[in-house]
Short mmCIF file of C-alpha atoms and ligand atoms in Angstrom, two decimals:
data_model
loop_
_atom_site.label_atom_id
_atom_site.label_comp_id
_atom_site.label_asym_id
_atom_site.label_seq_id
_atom_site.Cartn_x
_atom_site.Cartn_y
_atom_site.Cartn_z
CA UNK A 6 128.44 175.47 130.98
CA UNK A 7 125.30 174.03 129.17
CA UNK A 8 123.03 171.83 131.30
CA UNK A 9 121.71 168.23 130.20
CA UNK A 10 119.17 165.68 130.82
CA UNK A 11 120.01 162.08 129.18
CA UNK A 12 116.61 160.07 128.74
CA UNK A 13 117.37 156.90 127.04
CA UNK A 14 115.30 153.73 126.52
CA UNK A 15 113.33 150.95 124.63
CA UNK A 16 111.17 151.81 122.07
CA UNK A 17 107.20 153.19 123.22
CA UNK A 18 108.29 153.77 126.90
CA UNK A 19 107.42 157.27 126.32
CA UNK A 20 110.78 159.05 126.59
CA UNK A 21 110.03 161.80 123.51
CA UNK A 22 106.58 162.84 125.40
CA UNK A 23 108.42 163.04 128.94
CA UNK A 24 111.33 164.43 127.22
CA UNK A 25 109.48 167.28 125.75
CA UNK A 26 107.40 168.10 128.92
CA UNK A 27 110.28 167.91 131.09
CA UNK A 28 112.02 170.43 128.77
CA UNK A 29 109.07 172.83 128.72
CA UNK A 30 109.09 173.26 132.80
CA UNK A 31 113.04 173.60 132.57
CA UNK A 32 112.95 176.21 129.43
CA UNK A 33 115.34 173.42 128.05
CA UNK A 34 115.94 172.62 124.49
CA UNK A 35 113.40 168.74 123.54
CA UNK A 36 116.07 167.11 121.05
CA UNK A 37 115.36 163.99 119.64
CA UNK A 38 118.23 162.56 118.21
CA UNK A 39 115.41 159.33 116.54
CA UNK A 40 114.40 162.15 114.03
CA UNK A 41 118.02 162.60 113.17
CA UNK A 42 118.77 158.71 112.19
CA UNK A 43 115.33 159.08 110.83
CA UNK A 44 116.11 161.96 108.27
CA UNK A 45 119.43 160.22 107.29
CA UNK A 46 117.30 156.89 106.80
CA UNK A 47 115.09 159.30 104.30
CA UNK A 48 118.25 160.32 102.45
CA UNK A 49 119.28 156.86 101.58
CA UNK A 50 115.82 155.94 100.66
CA UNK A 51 115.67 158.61 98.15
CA UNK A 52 118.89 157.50 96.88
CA UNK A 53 117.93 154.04 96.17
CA UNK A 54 120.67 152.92 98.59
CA UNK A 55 120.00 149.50 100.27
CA UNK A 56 119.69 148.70 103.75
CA UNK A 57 122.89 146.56 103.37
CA UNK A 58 124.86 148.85 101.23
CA UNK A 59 127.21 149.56 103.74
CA UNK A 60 129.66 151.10 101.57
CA UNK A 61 126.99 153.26 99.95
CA UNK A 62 125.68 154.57 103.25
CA UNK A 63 129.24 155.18 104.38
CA UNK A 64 129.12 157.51 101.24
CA UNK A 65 126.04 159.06 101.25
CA UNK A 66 126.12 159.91 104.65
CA UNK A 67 128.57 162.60 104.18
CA UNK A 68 126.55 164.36 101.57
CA UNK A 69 123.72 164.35 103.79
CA UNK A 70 123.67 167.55 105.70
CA UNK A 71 121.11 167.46 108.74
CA UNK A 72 120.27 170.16 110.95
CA UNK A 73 117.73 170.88 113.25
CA UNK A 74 116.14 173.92 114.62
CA UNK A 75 113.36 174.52 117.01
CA UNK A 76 110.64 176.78 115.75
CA UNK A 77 107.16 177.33 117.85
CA UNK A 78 108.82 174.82 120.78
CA UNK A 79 109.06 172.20 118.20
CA UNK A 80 111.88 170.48 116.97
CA UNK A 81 112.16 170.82 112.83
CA UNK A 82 114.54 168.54 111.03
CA UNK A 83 116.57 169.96 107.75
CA UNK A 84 117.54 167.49 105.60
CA UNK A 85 120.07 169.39 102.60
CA UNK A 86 117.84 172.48 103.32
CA UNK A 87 114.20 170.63 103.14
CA UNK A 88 111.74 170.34 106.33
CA UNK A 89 111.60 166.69 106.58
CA UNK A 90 109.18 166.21 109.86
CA UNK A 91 106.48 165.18 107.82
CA UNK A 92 108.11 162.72 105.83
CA UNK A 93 110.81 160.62 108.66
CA UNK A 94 107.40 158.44 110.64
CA UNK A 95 106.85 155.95 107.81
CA UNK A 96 107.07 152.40 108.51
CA UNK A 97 109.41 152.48 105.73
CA UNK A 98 111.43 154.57 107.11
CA UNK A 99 111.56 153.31 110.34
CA UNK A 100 112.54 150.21 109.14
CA UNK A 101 115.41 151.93 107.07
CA UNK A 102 116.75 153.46 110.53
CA UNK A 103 117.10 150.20 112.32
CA UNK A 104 118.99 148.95 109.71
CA UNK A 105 121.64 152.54 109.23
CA UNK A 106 121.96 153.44 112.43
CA UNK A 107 124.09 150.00 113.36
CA UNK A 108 126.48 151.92 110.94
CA UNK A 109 130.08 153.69 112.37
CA UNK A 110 129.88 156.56 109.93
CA UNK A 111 126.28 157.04 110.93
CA UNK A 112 126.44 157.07 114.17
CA UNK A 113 130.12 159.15 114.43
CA UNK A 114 128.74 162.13 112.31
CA UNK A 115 125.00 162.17 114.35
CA UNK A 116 126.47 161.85 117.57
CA UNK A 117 128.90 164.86 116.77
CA UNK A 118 125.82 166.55 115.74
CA UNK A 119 124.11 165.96 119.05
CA UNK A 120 127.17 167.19 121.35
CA UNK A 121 127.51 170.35 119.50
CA UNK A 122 124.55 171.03 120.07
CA UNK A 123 124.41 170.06 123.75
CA UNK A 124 127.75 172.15 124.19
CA UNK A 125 126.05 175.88 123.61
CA UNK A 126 122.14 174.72 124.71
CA UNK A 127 120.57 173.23 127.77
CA UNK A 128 118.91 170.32 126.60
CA UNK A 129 116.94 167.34 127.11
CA UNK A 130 117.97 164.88 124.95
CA UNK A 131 116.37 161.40 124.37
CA UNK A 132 117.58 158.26 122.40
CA UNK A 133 119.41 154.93 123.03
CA UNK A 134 122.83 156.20 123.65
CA UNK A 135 122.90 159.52 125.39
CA UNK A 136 123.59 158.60 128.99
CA UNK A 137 126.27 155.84 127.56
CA UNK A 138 127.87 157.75 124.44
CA UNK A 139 126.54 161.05 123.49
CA UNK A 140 126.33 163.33 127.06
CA UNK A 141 128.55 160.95 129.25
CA UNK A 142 128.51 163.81 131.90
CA UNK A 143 124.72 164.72 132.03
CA UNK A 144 123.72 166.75 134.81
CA UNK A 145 121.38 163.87 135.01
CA UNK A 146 120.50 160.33 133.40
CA UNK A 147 117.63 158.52 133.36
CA UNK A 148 116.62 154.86 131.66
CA UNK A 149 112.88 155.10 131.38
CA UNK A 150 111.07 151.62 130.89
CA UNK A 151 108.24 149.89 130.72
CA UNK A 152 106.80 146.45 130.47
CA UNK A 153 106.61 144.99 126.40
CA UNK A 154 103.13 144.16 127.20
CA UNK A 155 101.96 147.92 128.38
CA UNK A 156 104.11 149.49 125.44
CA UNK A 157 102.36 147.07 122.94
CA UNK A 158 98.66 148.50 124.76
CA UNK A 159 100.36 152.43 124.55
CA UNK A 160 100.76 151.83 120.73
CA UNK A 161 97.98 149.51 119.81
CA UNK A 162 95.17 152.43 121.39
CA UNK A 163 97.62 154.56 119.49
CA UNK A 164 96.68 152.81 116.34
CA UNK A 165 93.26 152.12 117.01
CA UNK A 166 92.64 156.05 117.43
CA UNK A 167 94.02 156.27 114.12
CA UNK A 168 91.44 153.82 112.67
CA UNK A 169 94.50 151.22 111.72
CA UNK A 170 93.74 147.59 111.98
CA UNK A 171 96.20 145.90 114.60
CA UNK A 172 96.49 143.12 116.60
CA UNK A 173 97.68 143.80 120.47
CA UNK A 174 99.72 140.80 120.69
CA UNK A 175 101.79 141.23 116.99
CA UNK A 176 102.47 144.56 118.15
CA UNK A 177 104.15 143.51 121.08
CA UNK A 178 106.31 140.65 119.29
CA UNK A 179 107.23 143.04 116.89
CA UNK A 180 108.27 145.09 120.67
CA UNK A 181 109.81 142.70 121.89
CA UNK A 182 111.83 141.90 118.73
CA UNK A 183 112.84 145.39 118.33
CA UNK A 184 114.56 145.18 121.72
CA UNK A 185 116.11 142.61 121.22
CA UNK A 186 118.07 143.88 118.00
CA UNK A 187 118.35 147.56 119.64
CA UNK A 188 120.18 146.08 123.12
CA UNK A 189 122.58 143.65 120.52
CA UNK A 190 124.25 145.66 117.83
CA UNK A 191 127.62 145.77 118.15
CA UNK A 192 127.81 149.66 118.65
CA UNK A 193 126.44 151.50 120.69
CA UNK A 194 123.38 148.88 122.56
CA UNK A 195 120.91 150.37 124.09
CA UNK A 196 122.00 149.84 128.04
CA UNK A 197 121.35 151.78 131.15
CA UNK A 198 124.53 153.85 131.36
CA UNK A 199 125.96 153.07 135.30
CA UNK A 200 125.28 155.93 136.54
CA UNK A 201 121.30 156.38 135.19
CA UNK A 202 118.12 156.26 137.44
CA UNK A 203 116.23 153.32 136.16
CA UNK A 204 112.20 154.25 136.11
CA UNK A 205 109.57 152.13 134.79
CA UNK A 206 106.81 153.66 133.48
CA UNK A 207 103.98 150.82 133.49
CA UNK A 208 101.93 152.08 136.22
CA UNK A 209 102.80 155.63 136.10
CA UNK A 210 100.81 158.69 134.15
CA UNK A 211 102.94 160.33 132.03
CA UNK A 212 102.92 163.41 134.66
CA UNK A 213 104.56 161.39 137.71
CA UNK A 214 106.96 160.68 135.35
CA UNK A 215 107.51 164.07 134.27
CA UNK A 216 107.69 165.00 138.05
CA UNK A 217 109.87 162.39 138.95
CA UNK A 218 112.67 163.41 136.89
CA UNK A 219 112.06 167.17 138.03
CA UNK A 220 112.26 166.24 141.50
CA UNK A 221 115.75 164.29 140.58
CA UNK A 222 117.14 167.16 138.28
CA UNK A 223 116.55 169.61 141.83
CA UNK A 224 118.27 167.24 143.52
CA UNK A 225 121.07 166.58 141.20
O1 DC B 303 113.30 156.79 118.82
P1 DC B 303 112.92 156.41 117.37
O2 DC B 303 111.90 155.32 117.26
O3 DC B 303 112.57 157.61 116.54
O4 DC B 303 114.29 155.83 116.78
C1 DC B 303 114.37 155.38 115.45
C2 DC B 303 115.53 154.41 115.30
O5 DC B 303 116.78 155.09 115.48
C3 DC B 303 115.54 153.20 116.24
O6 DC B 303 115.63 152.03 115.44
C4 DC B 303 116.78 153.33 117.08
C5 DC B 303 117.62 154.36 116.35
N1 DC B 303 118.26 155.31 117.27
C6 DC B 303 119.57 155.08 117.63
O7 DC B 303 120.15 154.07 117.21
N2 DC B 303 120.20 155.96 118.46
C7 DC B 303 119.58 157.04 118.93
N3 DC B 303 120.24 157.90 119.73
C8 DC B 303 118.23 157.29 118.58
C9 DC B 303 117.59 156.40 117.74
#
């Protein structure tokens, strides 16, 4: 039987870097089921479908064949045969995801996805709905958090490094906003599944968190 880990969470509390580091010290599988809503946004873009087309994205998504495979310890998503990692980080497309991944037919045929995969493969696997919907019975479930205000500072040095002009206090309305929506769709909220170890992250390094969930994985 395949082991998981189900690390779900607001937006910028650092679940994909703990997710991936936790997964390196277990020899786990890092899947990040974002990039998979994220390549499926991509395919409607290119389509020209709208972000309230919901009969159109009901229909696309089934031509829209995603896989992902895991070459050099990274995770590489297919989308109808092409590498799309480079192309699924756009504001655009972010913006595209919020809006497709409230849908049914979305979510049914990515979730599917995700628990084949999890059946054959020890994984780590990080979104908003693992712990709740995708791996109910997760060796072990965690609901990583931090404050709005210390994810806003994460991202804003973040952008800064990159030489984009940003404003700390935008960036955390836009946080705080994107909560808000991601913890009131109708399916599938992000929520802290029952049985999930709550951590907040604001005045942790990004190793004590890693450690922490090692240390509750052992004792699992
Ligand atoms: O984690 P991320 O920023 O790459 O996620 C992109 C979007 O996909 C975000 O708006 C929430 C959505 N998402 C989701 O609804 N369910 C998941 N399991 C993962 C991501």
């Amino acid at each position: 039987m395949a082991r998981s880990i189900a690390i779900d969470g607001p937006a910028g509390a650092g679940k994909s870097t703990i997710a991936r580091k936790v997964a390196q010290e277990l020899g786990f599988i890092y899947v990040d089921t974002g990039a998979m809503y994220r390549a499926m946004a991509l395919y409607m873009l290119k389509k020209g479908v709208g972000a309230d087309e919901s009969d159109k994205i009901v229909s696309s998504c089934k031509e829209a064949d995603i896989t992902i495979k895991h070459e050099n310890n990274e995770q590489v998503v297919y989308l109808n045969g092409e590498n799309v990692n480079g192309l699924i980080r756009t504001e655009e497309v972010g913006n595209m995801t919020s809006a497709i991944s409230v849908n049914k037919a979305v979510r049914e045929k990515l979730v599917e996805l995700q628990q084949d995969l999890a059946k054959t493969t020890d994984v780590v696997m990080d979104g908003r709905d693992i712990g709740t919907v995708v791996l109910p019975n997760a060796n072990l479930k965690v609901y990583l958090t931090a404050s709005s205000r210390v994810r806003a500072e994460r991202r804003y040095k973040e952008l800064v490094a990159k030489n984009v002009e940003c404003n700390l206090d935008e960036i955390e309305k836009d946080i705080i906003d994107r909560d808000y929506r991601d913890m009131h769709r109708d399916l599938s909220p992000l929520r802290q599944a029952d049985d999930a170890t709550l951590l907040d992250s604001s005045d942790m390094t990004i190793e004590e968190v890693k450690d922490k969930i090692i240390e509750l994985y052992k004792g699992a």
